[in-house]
Short mmCIF file of C-alpha atoms and ligand atoms in Angstrom, two decimals:
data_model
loop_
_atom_site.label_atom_id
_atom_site.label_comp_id
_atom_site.label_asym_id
_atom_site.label_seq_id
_atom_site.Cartn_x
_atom_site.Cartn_y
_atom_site.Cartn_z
CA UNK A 5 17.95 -14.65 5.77
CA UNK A 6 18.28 -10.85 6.89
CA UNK A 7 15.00 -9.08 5.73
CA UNK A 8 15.17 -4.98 5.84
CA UNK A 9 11.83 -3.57 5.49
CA UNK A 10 11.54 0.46 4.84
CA UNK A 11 8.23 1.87 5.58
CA UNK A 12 7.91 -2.05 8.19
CA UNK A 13 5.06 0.13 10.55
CA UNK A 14 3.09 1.17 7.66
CA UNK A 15 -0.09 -1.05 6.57
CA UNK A 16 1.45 -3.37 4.22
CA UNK A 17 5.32 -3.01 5.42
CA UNK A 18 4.04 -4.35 8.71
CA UNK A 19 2.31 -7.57 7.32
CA UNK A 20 5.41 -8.35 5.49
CA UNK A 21 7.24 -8.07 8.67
CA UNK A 22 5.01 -10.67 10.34
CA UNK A 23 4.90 -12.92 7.87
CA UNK A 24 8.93 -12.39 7.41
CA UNK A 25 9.08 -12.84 11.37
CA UNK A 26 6.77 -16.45 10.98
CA UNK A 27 9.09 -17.58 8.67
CA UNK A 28 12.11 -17.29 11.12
CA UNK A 29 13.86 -14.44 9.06
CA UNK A 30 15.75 -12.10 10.71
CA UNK A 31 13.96 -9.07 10.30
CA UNK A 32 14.71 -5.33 10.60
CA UNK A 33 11.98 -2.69 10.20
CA UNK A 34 12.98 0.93 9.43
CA UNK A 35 10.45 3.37 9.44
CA UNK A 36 9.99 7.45 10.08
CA UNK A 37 6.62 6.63 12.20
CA UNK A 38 4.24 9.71 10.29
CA UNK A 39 0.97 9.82 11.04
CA UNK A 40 0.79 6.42 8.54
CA UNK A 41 3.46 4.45 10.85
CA UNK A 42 2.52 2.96 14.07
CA UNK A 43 4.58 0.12 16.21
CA UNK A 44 1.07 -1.29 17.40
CA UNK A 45 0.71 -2.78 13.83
CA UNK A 46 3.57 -5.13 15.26
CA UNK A 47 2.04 -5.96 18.61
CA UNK A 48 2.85 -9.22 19.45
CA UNK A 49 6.05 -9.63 18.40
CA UNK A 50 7.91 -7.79 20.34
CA UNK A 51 11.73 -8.35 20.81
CA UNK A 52 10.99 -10.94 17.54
CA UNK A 53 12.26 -7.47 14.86
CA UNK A 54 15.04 -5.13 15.46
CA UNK A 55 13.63 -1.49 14.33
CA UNK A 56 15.37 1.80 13.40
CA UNK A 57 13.48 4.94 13.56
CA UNK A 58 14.58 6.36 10.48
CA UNK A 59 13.52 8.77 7.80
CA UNK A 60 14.15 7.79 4.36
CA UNK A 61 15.15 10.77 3.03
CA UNK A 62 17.88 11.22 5.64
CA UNK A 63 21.16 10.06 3.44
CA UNK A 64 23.72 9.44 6.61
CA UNK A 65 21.35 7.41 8.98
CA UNK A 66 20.09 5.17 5.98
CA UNK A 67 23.53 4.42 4.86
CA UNK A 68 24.84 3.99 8.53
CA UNK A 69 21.79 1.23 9.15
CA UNK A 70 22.48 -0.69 6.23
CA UNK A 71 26.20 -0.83 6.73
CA UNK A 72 25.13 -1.95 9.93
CA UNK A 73 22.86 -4.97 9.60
CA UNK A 74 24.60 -6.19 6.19
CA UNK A 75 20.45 -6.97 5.41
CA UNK A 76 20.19 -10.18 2.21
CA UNK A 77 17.36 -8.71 0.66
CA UNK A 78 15.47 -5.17 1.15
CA UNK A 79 11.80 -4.56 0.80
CA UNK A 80 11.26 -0.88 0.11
CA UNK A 81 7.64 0.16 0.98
CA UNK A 82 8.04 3.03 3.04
CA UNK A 83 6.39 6.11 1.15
CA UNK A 84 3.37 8.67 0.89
CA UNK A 85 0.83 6.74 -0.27
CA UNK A 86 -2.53 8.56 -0.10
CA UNK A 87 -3.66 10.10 -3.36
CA UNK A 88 -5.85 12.82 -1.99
CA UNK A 89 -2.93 14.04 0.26
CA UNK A 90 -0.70 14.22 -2.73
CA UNK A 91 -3.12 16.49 -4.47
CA UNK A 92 -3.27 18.93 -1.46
CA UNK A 93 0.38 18.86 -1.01
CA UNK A 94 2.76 17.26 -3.79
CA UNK A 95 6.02 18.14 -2.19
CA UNK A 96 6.20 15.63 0.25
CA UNK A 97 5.58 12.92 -2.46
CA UNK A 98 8.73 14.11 -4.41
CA UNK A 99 10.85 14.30 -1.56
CA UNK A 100 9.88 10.80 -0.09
CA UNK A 101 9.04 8.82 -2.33
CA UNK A 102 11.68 10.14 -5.03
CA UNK A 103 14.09 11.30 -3.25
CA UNK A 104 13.88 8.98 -0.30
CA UNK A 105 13.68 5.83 -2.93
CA UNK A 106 17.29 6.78 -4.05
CA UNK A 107 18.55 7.24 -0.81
CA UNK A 108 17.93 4.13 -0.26
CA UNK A 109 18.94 2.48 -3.36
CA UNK A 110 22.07 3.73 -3.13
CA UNK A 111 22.58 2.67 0.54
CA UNK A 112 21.72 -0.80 -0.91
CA UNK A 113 24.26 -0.48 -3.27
CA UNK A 114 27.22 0.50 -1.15
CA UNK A 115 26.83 -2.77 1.14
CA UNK A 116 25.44 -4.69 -1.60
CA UNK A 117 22.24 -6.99 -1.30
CA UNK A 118 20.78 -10.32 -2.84
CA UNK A 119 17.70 -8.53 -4.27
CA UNK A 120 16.20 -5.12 -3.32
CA UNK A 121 12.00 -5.73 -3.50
CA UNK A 122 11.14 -1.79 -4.80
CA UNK A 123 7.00 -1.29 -4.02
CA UNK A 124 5.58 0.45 -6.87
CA UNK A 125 1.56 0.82 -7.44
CA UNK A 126 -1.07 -0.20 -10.37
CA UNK A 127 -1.53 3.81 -10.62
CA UNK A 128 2.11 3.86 -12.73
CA UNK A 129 0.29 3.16 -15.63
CA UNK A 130 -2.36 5.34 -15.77
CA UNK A 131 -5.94 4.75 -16.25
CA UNK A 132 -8.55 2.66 -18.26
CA UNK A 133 -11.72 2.61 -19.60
CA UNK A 134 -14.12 0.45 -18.99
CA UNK A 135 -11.89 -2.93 -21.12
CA UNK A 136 -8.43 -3.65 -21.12
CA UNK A 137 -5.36 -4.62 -18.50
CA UNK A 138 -2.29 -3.57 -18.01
CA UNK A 139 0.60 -5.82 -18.52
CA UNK A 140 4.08 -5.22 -17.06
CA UNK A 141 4.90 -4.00 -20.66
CA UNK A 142 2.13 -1.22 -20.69
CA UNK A 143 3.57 2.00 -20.88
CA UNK A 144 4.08 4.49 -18.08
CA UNK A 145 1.19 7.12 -17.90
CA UNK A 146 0.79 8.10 -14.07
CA UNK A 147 -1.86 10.99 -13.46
CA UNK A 148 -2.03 12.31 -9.88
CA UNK A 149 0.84 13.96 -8.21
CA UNK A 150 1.80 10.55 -6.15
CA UNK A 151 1.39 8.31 -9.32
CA UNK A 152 4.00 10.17 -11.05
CA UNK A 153 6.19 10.37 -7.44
CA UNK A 154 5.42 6.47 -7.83
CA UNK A 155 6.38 6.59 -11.23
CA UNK A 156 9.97 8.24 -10.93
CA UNK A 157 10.52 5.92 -7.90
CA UNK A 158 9.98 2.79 -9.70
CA UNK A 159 12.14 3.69 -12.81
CA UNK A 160 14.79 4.80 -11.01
CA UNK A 161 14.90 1.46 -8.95
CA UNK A 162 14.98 -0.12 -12.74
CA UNK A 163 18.00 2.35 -13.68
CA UNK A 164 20.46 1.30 -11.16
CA UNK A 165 19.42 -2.33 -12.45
CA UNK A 166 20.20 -1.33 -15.16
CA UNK A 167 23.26 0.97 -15.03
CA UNK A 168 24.60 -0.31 -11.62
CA UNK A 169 23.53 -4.29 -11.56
CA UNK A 170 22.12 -3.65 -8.14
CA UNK A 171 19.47 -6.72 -8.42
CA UNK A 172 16.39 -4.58 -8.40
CA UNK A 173 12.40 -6.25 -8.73
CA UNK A 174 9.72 -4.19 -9.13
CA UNK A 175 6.38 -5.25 -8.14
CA UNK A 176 3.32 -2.98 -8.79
CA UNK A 177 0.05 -3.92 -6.46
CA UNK A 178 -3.57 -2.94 -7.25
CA UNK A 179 -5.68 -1.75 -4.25
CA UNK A 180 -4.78 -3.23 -0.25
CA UNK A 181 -7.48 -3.97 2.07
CA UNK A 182 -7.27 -5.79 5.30
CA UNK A 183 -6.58 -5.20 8.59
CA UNK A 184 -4.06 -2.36 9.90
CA UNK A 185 -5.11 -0.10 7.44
CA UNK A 186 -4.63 4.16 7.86
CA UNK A 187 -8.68 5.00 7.67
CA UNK A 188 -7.50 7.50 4.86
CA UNK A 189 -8.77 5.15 2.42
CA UNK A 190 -11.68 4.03 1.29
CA UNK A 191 -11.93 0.85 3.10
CA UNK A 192 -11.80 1.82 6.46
CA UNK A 193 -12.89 5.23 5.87
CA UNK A 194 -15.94 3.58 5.49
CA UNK A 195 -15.99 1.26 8.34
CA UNK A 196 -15.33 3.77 10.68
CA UNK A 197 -17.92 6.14 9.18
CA UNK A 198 -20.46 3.81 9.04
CA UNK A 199 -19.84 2.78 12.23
CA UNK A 200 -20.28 5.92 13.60
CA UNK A 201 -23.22 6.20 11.89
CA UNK A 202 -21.71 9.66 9.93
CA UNK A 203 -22.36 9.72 6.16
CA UNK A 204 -20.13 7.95 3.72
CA UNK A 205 -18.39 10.28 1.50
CA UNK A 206 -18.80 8.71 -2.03
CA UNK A 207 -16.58 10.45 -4.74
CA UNK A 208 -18.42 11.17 -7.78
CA UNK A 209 -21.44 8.69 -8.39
CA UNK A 210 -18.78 6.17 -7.08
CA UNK A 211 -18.46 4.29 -10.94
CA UNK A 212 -14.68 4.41 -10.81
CA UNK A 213 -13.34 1.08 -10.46
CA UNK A 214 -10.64 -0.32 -8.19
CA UNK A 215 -8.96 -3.92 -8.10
CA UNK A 216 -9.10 -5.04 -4.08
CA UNK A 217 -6.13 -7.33 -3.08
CA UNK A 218 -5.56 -8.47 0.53
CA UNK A 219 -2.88 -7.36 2.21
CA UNK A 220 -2.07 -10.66 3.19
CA UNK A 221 -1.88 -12.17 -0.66
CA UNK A 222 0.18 -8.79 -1.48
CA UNK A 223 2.47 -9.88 1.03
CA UNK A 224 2.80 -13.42 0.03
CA UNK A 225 3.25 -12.20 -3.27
CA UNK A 226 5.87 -10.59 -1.99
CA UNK A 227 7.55 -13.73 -0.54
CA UNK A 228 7.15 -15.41 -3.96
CA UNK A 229 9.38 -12.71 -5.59
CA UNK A 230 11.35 -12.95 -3.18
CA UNK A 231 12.40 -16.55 -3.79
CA UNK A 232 11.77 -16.93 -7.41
CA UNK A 233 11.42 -13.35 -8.71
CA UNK A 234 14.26 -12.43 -11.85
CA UNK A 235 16.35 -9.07 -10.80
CA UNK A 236 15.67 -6.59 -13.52
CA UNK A 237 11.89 -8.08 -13.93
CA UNK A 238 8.53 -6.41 -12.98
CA UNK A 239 5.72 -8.30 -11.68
CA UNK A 240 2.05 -7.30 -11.08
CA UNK A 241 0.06 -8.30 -7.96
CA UNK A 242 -3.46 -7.93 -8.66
CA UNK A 243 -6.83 -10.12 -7.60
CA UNK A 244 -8.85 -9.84 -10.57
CA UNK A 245 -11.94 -8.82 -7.77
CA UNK A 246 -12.72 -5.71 -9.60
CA UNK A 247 -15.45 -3.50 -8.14
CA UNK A 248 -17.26 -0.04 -8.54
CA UNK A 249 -16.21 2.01 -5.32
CA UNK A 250 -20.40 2.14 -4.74
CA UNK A 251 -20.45 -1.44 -5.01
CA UNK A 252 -17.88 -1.73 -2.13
CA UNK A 253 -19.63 0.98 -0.01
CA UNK A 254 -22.87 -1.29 -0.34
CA UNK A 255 -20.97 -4.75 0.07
CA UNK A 256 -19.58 -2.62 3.93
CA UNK A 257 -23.02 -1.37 4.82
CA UNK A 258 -24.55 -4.87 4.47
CA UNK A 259 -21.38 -6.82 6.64
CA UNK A 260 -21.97 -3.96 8.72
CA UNK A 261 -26.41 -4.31 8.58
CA UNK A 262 -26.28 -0.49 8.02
CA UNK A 263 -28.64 1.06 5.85
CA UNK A 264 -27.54 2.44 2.26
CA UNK A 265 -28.78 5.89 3.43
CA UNK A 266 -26.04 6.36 4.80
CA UNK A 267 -24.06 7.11 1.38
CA UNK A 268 -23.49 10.16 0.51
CA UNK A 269 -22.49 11.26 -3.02
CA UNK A 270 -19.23 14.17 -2.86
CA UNK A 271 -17.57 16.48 -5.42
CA UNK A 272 -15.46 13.98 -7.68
CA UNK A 273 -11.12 13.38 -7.12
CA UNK A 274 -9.38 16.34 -9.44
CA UNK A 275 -8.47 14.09 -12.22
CA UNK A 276 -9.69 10.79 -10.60
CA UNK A 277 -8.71 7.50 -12.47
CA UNK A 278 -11.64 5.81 -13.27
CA UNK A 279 -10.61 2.12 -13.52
CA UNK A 280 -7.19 -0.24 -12.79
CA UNK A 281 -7.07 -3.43 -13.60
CA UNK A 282 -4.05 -5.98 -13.85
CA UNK A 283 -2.79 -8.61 -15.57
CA UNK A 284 -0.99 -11.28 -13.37
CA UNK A 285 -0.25 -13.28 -15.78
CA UNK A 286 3.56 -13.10 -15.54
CA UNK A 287 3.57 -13.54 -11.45
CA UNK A 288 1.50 -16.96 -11.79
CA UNK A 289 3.72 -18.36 -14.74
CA UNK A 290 6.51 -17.72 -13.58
CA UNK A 291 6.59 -17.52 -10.01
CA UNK A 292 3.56 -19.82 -9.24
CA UNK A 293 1.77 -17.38 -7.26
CA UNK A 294 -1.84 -16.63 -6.80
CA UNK A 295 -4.32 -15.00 -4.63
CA UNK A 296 -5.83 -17.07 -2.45
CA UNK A 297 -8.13 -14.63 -0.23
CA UNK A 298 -11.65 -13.84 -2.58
CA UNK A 299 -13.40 -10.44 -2.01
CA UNK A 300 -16.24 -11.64 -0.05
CA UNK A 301 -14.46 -13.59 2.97
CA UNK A 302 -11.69 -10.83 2.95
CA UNK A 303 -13.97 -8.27 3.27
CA UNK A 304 -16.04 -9.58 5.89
CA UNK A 305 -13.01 -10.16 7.90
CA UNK A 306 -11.66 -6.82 7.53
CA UNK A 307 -14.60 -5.65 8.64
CA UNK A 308 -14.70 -8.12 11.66
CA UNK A 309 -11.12 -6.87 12.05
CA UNK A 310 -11.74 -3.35 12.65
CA UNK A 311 -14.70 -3.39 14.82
CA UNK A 312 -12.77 -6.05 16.66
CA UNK A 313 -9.91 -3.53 17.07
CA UNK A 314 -12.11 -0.52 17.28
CA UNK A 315 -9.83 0.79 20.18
CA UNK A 316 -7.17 1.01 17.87
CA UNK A 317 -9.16 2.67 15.24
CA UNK A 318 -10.12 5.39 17.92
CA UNK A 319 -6.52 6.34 18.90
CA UNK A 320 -6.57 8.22 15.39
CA UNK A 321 -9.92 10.03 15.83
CA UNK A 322 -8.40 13.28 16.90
CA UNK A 323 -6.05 13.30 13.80
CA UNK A 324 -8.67 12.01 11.52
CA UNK A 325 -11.03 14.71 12.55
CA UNK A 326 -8.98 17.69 11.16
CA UNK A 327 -7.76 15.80 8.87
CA UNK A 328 -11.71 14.68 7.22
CA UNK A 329 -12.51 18.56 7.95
CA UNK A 330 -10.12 19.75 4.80
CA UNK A 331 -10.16 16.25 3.04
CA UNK A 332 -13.01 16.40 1.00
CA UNK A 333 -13.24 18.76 -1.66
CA UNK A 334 -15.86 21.58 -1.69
O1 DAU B 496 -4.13 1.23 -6.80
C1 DAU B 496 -3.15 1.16 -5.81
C2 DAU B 496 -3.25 2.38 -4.98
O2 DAU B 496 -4.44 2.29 -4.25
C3 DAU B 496 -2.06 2.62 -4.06
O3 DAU B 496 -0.92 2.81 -4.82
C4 DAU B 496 -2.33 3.84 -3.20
O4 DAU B 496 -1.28 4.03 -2.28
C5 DAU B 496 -3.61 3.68 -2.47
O5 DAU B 496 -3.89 4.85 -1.74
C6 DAU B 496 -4.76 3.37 -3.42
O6 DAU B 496 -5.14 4.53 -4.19
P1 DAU B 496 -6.68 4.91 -4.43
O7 DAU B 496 -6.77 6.35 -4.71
O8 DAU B 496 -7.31 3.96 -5.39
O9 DAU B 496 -7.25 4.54 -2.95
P2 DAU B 496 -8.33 5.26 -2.02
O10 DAU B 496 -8.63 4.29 -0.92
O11 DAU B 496 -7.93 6.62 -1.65
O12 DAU B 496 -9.60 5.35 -2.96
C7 DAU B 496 -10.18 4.20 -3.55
C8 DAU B 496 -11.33 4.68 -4.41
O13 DAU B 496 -12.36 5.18 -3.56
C9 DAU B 496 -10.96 5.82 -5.34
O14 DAU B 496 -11.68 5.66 -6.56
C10 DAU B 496 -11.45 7.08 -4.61
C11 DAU B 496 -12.65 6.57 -3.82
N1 DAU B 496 -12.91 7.21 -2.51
C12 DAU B 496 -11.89 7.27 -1.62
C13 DAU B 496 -12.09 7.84 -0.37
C14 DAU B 496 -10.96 7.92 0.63
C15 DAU B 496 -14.17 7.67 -2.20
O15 DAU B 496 -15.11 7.58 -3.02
N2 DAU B 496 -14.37 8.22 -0.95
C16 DAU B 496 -13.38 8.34 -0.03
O16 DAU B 496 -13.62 8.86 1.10
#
């Protein structure tokens, strides 16, 4: 099988291109390289992945790659992913992740593929209170200027299901953590911080609740779909490890034996979600997948991960030092 993955240098592109390459697919990673993309994610397997450095916006080199390598199924993750970025500078979200999505859609749909895996987010549906799920048939309701970018990109990958029969699945993952991740996000944010020994930038009084999947279960969620997913269908990929963002600070600190000082409490997210939570009971029904990977023995390996790779995490200080200076909001 021929595996295209958009976005395949990004955090959870590039685990589904190692798992694609330990399976013995033949797989092709496209991917703009931002500040998000980075070929180190795919050390090791050199010469095992043929890559295109491509923009996904960019209409003519799209079409030319996939007319090129005839791909079997495409996995579309690449996109603007960070929330707090969107809210500084929406634009960008529109352009890539709308804009780029159909690009690449319709590139898909002039060579034709087996299925066409388009990455969508928990955020698409908004936000809860403290009860309730979402379900594949909740409504719509996205909030911050990348939910709704996330929101038009996923409907639009239903629509030429729909209107064109391109075999489109949409799968909609809570929060990734593992290793590879762009310290943007909370996770490794707070690694690095607290390894630093810098405060940890709390939003709020850090009550707002986020699901915490490992990038390696998204991924093999992702293979599941893959082989027994329904073109047309949506599936959830969620963990059911819910946790306060405080509680996650103080579950770090302790892998890392730093002290809880170190928190400190920031002006809230504009129009911060408080809670996500998923359903998945479609994906394990249907598809017989589950998460294998609990909070607790994820977690400590992430954080094993990054102090492991801390070399790695270093060749972004520079960048991550302008960009923390305008990050947090004042
Ligand atoms: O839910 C899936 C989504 O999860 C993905 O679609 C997004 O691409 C991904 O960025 C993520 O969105 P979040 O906004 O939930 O992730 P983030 O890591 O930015 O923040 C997680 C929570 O932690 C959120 O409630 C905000 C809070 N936070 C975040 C940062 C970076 C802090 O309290 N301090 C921080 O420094």
């Amino acid at each position: 099988m021929k595996l295209l993955i958009t976005g395949g240098l990004g955090f959870i592109g590039s685990e589904i291109a190692r798992q694609s390459i330990e399976k013995g697919f033949e797989t092709i990673v496209v991917d703009k390289v931002t500040y998000a993309g980075d070929l180190e994610r795919l050390r090791g397997y050199e010469k095992k992945y043929s890559f295109y450095k491509e923009d996904i916006t960019n209409r003519e080199g799209i079409s030319k790659i996939l007319l090129e390598v005839k791909p079997d199924v495409v996995v579309h993750t690449a996109a603007e992913t960070h929330v707090d970025r969107s809210i500084k500078d929406p634009a960008i979200f529109i352009e890539t992740n709308v804009g780029g999505t159909q690009v690449v859609l319709d590139a898909a749909k002039e060579v034709g593929v087996s299925k066409f895996i388009n990455f969508s987010t928990d955020e698409v549906y908004g936000a809860l209170g403290e009860d309730g799920q979402f379900t594949e048939n909740t409504p719509l309701n996205p909030h911050s200027p990348y939910s709704v970018s996330k929101a038009a990109a996923d409907m639009l990958g239903r629509a030429y299901f729909h209107t064109f029969n391109l075999p489109v699945i949409t799968v909609r993952p809570s929060n990734n953590y593992g290793p590879w991740q762009y310290p943007e996000k909370l996770v490794p944010v707070m690694i690095f911080k607290a390894h630093m020994g810098e405060n940890l930038p709390v939003y709020g009084k850090g009550q707002n609740v986020r699901e915490w999947l490992h990038v390696k279960d998204c991924a093999g969620a992702v293979f599941a779909v893959i082989e027994k997913g329904q073109p047309g269908e949506v599936y959830n990929i969620g963990s059911g490890e819910e946790k306060r963002n405080i509680d996650t600070v103080k579950a770090i600190l302790s892998l890392m034996n730093k002290p809880e000082s170190l928190i400190e409490f920031v002006k809230d997210r504009p129009g911060h979600d408080f809670r996500y939570s998923l359903s998945v009971e479609k994906i394990k029904r249907e598809l017989g997948w589950e998460p294998e990977i609990t909070f607790e023995i994820g977690m400590k390996n992430t954080v094993e991960w990054y102090l492991d790779n801390l070399d790695w995490m270093k060749t972004k200080l520079s960048d991550l030092k302008s960009y923390w200076e305008k990050a947090y909001y004042k």
